[in-house]
mmCIF file of C-alpha atoms and ligand atoms in Angstrom:
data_model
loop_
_atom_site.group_PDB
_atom_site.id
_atom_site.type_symbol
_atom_site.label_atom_id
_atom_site.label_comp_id
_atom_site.label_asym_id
_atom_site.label_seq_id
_atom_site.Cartn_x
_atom_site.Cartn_y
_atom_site.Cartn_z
ATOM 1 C CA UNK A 252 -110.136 -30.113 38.488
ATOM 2 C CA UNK A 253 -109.968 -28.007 35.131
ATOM 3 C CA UNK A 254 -113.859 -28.747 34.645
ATOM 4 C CA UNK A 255 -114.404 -27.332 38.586
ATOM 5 C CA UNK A 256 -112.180 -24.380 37.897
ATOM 6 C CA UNK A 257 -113.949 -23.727 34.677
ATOM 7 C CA UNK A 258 -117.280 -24.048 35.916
ATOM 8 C CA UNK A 259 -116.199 -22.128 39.361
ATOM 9 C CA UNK A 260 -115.107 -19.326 36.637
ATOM 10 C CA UNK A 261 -117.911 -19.572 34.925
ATOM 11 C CA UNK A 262 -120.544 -18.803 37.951
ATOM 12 C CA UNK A 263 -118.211 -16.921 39.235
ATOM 13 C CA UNK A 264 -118.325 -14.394 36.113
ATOM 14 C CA UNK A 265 -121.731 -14.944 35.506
ATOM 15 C CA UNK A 266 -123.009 -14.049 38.787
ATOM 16 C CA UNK A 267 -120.560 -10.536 38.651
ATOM 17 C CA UNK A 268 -121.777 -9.751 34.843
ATOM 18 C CA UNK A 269 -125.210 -10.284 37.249
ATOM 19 C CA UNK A 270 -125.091 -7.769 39.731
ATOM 20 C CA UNK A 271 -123.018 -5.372 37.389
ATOM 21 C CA UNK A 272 -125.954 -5.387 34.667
ATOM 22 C CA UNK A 273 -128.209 -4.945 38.020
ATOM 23 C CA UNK A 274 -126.432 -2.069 39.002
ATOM 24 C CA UNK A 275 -126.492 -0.408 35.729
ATOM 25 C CA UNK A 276 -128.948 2.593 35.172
ATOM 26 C CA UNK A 277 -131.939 2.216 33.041
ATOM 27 C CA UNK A 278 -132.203 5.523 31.908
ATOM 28 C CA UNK A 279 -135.776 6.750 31.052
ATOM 29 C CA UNK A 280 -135.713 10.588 31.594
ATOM 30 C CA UNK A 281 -133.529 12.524 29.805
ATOM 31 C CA UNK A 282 -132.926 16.460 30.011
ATOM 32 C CA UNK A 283 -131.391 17.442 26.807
ATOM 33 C CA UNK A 284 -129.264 20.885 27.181
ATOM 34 C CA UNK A 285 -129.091 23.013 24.262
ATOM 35 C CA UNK A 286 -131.835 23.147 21.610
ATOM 36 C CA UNK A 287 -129.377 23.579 18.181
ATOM 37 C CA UNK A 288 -128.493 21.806 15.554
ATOM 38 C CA UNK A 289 -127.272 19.348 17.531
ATOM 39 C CA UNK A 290 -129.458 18.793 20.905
ATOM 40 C CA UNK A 291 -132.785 18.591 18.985
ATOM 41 C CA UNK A 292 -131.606 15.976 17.282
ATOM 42 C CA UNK A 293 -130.693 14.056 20.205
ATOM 43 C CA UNK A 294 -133.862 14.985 21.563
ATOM 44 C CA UNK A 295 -135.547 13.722 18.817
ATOM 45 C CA UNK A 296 -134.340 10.461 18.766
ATOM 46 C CA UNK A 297 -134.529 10.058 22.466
ATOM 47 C CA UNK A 298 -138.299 10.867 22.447
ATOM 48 C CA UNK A 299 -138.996 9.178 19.840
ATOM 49 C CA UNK A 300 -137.646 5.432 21.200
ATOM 50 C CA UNK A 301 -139.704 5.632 24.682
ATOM 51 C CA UNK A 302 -137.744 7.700 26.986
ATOM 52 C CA UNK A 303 -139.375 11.439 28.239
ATOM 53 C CA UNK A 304 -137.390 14.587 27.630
ATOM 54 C CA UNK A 305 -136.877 18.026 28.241
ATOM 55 C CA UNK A 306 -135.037 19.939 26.442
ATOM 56 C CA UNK A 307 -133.231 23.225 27.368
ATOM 57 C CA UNK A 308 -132.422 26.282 25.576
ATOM 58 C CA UNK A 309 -132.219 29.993 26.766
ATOM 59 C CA UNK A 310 -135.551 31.721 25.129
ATOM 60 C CA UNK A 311 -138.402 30.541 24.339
ATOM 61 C CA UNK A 312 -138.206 31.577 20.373
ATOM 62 C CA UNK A 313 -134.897 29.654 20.342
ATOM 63 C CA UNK A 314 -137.206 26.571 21.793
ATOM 64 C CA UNK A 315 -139.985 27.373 19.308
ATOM 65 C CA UNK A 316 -137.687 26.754 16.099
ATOM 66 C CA UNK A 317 -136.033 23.873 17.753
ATOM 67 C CA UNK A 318 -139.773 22.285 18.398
ATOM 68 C CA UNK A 319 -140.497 22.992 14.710
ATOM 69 C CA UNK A 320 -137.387 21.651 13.415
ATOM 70 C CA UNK A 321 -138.176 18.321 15.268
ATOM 71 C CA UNK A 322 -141.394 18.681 13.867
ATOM 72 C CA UNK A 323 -140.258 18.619 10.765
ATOM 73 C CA UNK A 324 -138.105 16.216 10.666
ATOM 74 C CA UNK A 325 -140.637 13.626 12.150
ATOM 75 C CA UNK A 326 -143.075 14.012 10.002
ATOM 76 C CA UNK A 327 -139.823 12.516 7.425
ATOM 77 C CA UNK A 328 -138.850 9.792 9.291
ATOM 78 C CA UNK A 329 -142.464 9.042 9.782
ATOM 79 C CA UNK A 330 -143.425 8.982 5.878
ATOM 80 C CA UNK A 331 -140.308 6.952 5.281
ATOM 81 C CA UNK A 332 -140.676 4.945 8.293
ATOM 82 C CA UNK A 333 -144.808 4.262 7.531
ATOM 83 C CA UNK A 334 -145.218 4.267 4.060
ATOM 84 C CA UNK A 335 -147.671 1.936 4.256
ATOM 85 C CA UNK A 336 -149.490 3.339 7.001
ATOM 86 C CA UNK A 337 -149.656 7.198 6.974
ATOM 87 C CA UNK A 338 -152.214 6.881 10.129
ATOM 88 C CA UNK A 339 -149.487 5.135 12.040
ATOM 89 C CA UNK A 340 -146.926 7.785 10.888
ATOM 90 C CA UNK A 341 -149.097 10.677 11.885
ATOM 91 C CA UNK A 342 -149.375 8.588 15.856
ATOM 92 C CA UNK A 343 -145.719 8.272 15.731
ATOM 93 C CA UNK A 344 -145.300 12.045 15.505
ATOM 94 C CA UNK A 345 -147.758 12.839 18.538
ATOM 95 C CA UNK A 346 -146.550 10.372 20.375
ATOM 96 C CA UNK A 347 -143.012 11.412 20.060
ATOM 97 C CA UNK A 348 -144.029 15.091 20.705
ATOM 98 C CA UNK A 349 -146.001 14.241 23.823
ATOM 99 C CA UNK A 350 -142.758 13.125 25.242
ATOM 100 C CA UNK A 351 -141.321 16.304 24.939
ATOM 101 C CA UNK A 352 -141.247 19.548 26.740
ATOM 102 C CA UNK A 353 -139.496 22.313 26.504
ATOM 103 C CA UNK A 354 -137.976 24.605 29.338
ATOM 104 C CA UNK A 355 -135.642 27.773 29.850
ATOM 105 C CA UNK A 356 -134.221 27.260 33.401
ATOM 106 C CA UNK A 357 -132.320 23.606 33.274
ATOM 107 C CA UNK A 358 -132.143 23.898 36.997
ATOM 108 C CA UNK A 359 -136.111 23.553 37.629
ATOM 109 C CA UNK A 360 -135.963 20.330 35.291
ATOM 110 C CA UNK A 361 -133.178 18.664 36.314
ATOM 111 C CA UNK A 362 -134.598 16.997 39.327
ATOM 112 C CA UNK A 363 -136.590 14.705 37.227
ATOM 113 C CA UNK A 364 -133.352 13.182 34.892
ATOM 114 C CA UNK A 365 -131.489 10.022 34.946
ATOM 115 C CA UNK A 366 -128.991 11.554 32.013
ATOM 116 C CA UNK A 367 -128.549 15.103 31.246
ATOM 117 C CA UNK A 368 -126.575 15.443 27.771
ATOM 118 C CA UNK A 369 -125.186 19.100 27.375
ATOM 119 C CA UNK A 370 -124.841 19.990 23.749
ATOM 120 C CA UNK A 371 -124.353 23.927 23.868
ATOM 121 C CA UNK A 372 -121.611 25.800 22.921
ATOM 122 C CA UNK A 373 -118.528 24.550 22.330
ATOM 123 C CA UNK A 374 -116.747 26.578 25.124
ATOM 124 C CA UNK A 375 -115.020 24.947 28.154
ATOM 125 C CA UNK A 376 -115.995 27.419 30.700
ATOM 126 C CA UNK A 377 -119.387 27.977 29.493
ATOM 127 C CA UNK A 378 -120.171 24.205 29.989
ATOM 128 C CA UNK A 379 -118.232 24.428 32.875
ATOM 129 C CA UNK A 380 -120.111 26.691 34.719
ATOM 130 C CA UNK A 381 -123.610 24.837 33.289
ATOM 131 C CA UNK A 382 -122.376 21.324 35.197
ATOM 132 C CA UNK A 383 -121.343 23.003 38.037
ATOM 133 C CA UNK A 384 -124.455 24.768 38.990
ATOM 134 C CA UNK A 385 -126.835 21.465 37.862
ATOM 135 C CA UNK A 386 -124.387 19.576 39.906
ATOM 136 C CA UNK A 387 -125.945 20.745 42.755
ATOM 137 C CA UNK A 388 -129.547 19.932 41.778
ATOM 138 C CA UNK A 389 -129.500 17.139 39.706
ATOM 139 C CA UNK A 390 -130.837 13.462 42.248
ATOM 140 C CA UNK A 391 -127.359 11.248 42.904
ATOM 141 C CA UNK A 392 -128.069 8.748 40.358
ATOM 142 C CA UNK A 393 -128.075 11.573 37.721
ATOM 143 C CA UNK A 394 -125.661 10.837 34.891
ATOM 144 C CA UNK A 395 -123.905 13.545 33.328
ATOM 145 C CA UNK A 396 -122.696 13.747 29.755
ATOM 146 C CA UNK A 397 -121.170 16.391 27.052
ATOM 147 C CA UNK A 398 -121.682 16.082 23.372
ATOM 148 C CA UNK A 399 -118.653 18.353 22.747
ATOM 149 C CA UNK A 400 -116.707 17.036 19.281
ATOM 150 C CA UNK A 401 -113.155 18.751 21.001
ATOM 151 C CA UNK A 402 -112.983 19.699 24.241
ATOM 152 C CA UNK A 403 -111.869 17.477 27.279
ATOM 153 C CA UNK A 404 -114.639 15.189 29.131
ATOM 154 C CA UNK A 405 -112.151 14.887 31.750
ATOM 155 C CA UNK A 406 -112.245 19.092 32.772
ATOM 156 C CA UNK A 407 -115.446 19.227 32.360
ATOM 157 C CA UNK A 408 -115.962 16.127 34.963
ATOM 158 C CA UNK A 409 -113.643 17.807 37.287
ATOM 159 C CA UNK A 410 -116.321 20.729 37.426
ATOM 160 C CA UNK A 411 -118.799 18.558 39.515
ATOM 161 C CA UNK A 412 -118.406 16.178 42.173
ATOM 162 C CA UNK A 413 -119.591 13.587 40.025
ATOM 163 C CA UNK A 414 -116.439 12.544 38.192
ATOM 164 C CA UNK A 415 -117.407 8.901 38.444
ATOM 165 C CA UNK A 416 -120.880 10.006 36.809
ATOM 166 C CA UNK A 417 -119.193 11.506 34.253
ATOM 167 C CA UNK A 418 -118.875 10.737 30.217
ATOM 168 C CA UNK A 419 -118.971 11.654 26.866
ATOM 169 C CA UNK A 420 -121.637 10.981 24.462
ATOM 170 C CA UNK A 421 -120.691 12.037 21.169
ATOM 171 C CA UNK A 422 -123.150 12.096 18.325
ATOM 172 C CA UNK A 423 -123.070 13.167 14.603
ATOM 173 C CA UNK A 424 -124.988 15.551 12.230
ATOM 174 C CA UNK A 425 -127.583 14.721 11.868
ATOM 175 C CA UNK A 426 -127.910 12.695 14.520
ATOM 176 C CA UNK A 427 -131.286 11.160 13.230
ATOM 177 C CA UNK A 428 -129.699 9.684 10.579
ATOM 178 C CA UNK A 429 -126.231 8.770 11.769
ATOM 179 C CA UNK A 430 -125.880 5.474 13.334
ATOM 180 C CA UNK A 431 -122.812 6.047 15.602
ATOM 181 C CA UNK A 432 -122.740 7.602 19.066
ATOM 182 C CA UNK A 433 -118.935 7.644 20.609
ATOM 183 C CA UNK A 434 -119.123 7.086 24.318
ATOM 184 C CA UNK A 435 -115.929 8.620 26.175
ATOM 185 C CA UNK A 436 -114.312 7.357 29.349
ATOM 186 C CA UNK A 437 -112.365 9.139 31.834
ATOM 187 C CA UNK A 438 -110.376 7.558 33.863
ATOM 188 C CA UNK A 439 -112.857 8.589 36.563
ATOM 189 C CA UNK A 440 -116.022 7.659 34.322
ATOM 190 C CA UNK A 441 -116.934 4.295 36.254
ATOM 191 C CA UNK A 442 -117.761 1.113 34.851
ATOM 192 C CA UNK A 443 -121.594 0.883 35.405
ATOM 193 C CA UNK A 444 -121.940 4.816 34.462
ATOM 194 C CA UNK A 445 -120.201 3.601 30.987
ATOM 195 C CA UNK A 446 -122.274 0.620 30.200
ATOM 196 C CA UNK A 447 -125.523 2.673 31.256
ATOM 197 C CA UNK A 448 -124.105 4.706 28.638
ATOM 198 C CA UNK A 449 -123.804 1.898 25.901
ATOM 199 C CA UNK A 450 -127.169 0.526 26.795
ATOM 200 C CA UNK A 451 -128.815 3.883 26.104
ATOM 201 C CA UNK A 452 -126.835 4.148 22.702
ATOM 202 C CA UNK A 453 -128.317 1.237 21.760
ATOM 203 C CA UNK A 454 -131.784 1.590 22.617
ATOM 204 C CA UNK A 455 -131.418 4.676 20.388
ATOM 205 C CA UNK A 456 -130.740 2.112 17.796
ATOM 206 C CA UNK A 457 -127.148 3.517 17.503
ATOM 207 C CA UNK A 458 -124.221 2.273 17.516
ATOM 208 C CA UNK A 459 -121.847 2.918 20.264
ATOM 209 C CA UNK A 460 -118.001 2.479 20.457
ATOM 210 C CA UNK A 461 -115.884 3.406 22.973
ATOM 211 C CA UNK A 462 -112.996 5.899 23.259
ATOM 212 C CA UNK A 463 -110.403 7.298 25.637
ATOM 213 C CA UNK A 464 -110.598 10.991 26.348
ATOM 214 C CA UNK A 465 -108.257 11.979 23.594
ATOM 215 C CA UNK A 466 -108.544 14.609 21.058
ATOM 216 C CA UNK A 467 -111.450 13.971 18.462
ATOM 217 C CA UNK A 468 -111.915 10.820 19.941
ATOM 218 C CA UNK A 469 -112.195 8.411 16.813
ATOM 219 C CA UNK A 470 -114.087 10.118 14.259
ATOM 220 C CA UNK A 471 -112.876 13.616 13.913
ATOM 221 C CA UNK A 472 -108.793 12.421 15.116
ATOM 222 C CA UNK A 473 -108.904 10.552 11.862
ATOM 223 C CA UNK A 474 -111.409 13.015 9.848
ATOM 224 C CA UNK A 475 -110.333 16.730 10.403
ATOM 225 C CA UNK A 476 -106.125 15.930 9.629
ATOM 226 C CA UNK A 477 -107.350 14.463 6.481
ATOM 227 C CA UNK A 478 -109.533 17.400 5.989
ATOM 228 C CA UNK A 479 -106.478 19.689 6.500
ATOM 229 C CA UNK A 480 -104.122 17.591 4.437
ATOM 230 C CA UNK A 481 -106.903 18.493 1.614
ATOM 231 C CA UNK A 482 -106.537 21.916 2.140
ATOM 232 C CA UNK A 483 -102.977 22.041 2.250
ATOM 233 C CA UNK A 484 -102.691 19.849 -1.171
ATOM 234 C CA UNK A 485 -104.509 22.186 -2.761
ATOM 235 C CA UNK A 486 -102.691 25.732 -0.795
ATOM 236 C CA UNK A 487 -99.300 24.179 -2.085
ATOM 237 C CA UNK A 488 -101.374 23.999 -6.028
ATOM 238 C CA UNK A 489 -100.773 20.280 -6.704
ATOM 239 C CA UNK A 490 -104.628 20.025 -7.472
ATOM 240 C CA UNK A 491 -108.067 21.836 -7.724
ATOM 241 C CA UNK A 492 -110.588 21.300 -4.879
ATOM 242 C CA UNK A 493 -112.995 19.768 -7.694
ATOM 243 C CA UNK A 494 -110.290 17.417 -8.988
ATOM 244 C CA UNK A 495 -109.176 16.815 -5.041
ATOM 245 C CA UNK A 496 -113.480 16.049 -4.548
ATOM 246 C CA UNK A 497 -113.737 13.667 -7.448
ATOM 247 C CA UNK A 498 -110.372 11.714 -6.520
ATOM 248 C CA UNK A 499 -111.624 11.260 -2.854
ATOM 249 C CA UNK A 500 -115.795 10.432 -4.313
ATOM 250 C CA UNK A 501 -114.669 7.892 -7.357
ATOM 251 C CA UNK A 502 -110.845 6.692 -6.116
ATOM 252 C CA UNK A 503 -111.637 6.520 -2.280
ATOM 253 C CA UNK A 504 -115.481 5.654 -2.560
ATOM 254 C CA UNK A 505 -116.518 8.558 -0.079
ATOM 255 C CA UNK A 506 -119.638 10.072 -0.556
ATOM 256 C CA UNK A 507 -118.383 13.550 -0.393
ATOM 257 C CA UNK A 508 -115.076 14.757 -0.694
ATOM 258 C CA UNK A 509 -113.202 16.826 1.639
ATOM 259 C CA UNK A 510 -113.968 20.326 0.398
ATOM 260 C CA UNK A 511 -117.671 19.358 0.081
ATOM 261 C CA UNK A 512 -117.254 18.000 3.580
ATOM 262 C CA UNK A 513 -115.782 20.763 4.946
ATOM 263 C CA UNK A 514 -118.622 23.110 3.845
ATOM 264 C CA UNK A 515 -121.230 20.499 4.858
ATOM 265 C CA UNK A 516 -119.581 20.700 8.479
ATOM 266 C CA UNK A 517 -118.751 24.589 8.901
ATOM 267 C CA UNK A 518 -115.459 25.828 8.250
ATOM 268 C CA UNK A 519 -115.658 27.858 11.720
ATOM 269 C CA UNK A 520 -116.558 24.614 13.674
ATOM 270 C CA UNK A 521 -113.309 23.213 11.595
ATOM 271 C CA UNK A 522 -111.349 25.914 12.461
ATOM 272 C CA UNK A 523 -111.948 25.865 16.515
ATOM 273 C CA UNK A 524 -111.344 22.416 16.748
ATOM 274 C CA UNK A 525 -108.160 22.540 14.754
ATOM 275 C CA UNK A 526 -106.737 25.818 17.181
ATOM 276 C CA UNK A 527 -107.699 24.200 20.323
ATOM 277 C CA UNK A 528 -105.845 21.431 19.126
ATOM 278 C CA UNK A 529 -102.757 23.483 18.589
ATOM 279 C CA UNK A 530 -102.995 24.633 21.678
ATOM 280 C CA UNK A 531 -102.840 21.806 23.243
ATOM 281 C CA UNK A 532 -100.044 19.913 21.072
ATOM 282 C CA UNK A 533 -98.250 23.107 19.391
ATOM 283 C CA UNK A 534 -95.568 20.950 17.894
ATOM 284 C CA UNK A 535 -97.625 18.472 15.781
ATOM 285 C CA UNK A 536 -97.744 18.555 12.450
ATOM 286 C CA UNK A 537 -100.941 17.523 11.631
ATOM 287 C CA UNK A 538 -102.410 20.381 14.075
ATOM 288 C CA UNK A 539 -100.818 23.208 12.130
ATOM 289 C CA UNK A 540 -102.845 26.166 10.866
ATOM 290 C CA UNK A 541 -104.238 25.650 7.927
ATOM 291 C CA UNK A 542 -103.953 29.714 5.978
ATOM 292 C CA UNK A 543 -106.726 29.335 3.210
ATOM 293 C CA UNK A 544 -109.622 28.094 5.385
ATOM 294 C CA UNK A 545 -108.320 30.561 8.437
ATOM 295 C CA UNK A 546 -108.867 33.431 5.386
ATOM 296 C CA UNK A 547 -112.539 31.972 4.753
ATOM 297 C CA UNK A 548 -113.603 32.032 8.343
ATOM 298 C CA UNK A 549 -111.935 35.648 8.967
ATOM 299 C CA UNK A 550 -114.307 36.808 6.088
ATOM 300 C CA UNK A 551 -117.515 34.542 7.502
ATOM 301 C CA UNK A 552 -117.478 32.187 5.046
ATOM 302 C CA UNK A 553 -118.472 29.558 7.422
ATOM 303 C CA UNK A 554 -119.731 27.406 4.157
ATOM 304 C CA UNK A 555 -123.136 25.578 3.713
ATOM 305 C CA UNK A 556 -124.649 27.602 6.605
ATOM 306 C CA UNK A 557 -123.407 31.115 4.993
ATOM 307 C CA UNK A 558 -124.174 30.175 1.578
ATOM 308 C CA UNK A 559 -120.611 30.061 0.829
ATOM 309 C CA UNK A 560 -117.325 28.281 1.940
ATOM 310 C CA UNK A 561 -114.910 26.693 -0.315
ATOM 311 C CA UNK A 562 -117.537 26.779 -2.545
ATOM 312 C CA UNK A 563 -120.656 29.118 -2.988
ATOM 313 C CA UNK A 564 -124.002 27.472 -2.223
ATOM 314 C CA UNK A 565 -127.739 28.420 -3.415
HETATM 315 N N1 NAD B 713 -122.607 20.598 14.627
HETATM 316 C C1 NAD B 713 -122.063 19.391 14.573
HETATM 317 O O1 NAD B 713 -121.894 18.793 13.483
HETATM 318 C C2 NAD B 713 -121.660 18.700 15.853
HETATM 319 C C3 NAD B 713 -121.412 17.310 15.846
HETATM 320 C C4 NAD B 713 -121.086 16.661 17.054
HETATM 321 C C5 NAD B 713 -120.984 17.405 18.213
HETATM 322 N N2 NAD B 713 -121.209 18.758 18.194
HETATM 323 C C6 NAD B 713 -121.108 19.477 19.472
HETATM 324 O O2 NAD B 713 -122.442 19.691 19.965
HETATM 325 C C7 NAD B 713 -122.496 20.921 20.699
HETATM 326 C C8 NAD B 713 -123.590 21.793 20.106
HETATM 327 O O3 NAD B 713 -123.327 22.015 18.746
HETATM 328 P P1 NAD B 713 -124.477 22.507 17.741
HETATM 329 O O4 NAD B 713 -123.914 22.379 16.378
HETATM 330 O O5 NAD B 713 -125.774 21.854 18.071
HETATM 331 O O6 NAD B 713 -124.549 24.052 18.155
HETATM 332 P P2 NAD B 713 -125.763 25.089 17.911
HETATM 333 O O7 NAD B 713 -125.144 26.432 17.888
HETATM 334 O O8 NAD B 713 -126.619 24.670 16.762
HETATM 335 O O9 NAD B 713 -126.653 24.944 19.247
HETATM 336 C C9 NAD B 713 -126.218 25.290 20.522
HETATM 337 C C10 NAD B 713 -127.454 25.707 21.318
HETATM 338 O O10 NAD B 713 -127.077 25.834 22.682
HETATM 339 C C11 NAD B 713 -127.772 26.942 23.224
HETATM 340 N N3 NAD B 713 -127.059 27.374 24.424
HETATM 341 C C12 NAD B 713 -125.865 27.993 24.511
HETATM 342 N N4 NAD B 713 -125.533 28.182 25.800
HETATM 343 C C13 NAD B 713 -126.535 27.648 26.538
HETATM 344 C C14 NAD B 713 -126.778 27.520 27.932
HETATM 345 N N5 NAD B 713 -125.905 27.980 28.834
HETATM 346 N N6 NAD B 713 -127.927 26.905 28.344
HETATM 347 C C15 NAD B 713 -128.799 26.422 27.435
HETATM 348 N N7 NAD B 713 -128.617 26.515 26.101
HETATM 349 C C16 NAD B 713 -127.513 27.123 25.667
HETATM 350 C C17 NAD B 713 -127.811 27.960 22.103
HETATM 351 O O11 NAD B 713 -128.843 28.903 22.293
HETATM 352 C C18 NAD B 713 -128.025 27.055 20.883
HETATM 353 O O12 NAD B 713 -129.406 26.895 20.588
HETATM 354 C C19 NAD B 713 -121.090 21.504 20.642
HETATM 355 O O13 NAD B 713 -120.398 21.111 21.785
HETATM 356 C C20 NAD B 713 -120.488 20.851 19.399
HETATM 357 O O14 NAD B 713 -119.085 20.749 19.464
HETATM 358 C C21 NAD B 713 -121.552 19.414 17.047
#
């Protein structure tokens, strides 16, 4: 009777884990929205392991740099990736950029996507307003997703009538080079929208893991309040930032330490996530305002991308 129940168990979740891999979408086409820092990247990598893409940005010039950037950086991966065989390298680039184009008006491209990743600005009703209007012109099947680091998947889902069809798909800088992708749930994010969602990851050759649609998610929830405690060690003068860096690179093992982080990230980007999240949870101690890197920001010194932060750069 066991061996009957086991085996009627067994077909009976095989033949479900069946029909819920056969309902899951093979995504091939992918509109990327927003050509930065972060968006060519993803780009990038999705062009570059078989799937076509668009990607979106408002001008053309902003477009041109992001096409050159990606140039760029394939013509890296490629001499890494072919040492052996520059000719292959050099194929790898063309055929990676003749999966690409490049469009101002998301709406005219949309029609074609099976995922549209949004990684513009990191303002709620900004990306609000961008789902909302491709809601309407995107096929059915169309899979939404946000790249935001802090905002909520879950309002931004609420903008379209695709809350179901709705994730996030959180990548790091720079996302050529970083393995991990975090792929957020809703509660309305269903299950074959999700595990479309991991199967992409992976044929990005990422890494995906999964997270509720909580603040930071995993990463930057653990990251930035250690950042912060960093900066508050040093604001109350129990160490130097350089003594603070060396403790974290030679006690810790962490390839940078926090104040060299902090600049590598952008003190600004720091700073918004860290006052949305005191807006949201005022009384929490690890989302209090942090005075020192407030002052930085106030005078633009955003770090790396200024040429000076916590500490000056060349
Ligand atoms: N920078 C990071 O380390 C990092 C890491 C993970 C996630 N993110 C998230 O990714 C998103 C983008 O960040 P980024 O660092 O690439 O920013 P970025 O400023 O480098 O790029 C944003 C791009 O979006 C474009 N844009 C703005 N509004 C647009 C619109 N309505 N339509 C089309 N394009 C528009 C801008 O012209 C710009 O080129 C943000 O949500 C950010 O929180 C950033």
């Amino acid at each position: 009777m066991a061996f009957v129940t086991r085996q009627f168990v067994r077909s009976m979740s095989s033949s479900s884990a069946a029909s819920a891999t056969a309902k899951k979408i093979v995504i091939k086409h992918v509109t990327v929205i927003g050509g930065g820092l972060m968006g060519a990247g993803i780009a990038q990598v999705a062009a570059s392991t078989g799937h076509t893409v668009v990607l979106v940005d408002q001008t053309e010039d902003i477009l041109a740099k992001s096409k050159k950037g990606i140039e760029e950086s394939l013509r890296k991966v490629a001499k890494k990736k072919f040492v052996e065989n520059p000719k292959a390298g050099d194929e790898f680039v063309e055929k990676t950029l003749s999966s690409m184009s490049m469009s101002t008006d998301a709406v005219a491209v949309v029609h074609s996507a099976d995922l549209v990743v949004e990684a513009i600005v990191e303002n709620l009703e900004v990306k609000n307003e961008l789902f909302k209007r491709l809601d309407k012109f995107a096929p059915e099947h169309t899979i939404f997703a946000s790249n935001t680091s802090s905002l909520q998947i879950t309002s931004m889902a609420n903008a379209t009538t695709r809350q179901d069809r709705f994730a996030g798909l959180h990548f790091f800088n720079p996302v050529p080079v970083m393995k991990l992708v975090e792929v957020i749930k809703t509660p309305m994010t269903s299950q074959k929208t999700f595990e479309s969602l991991l199967d992409f990851s992976k044929t990005l050759g990422k890494h995906p893991v999964s997270c509720k649609d909580t603040p930071g998610f995993v990463v930057n929830r653990l990251l930035v309040p250690y950042l912060m405690e960093a900066v508050r060690l040093h604001e109350r003068g129990d160490a130097s930032k350089e003594d603070i860096d060396i403790a974290m690179k030679l006690g810790a093992g962490y390839p940078m330490g926090p104040f060299e982080l902090l600049d590598y990230v952008g003190l600004d980007t720091t700073k918004f996530i860290m006052d949305g999240w005191h807006e949201m949870d005022p009384n929490n101690p690890l989302f209090q305002p942090v005075p020192s890197m407030n002052k930085l920001v106030a005078e633009k010194k955003f770090g790396k991308k200024t040429g000076e932060g916590f500490y000056k750069h060349k």
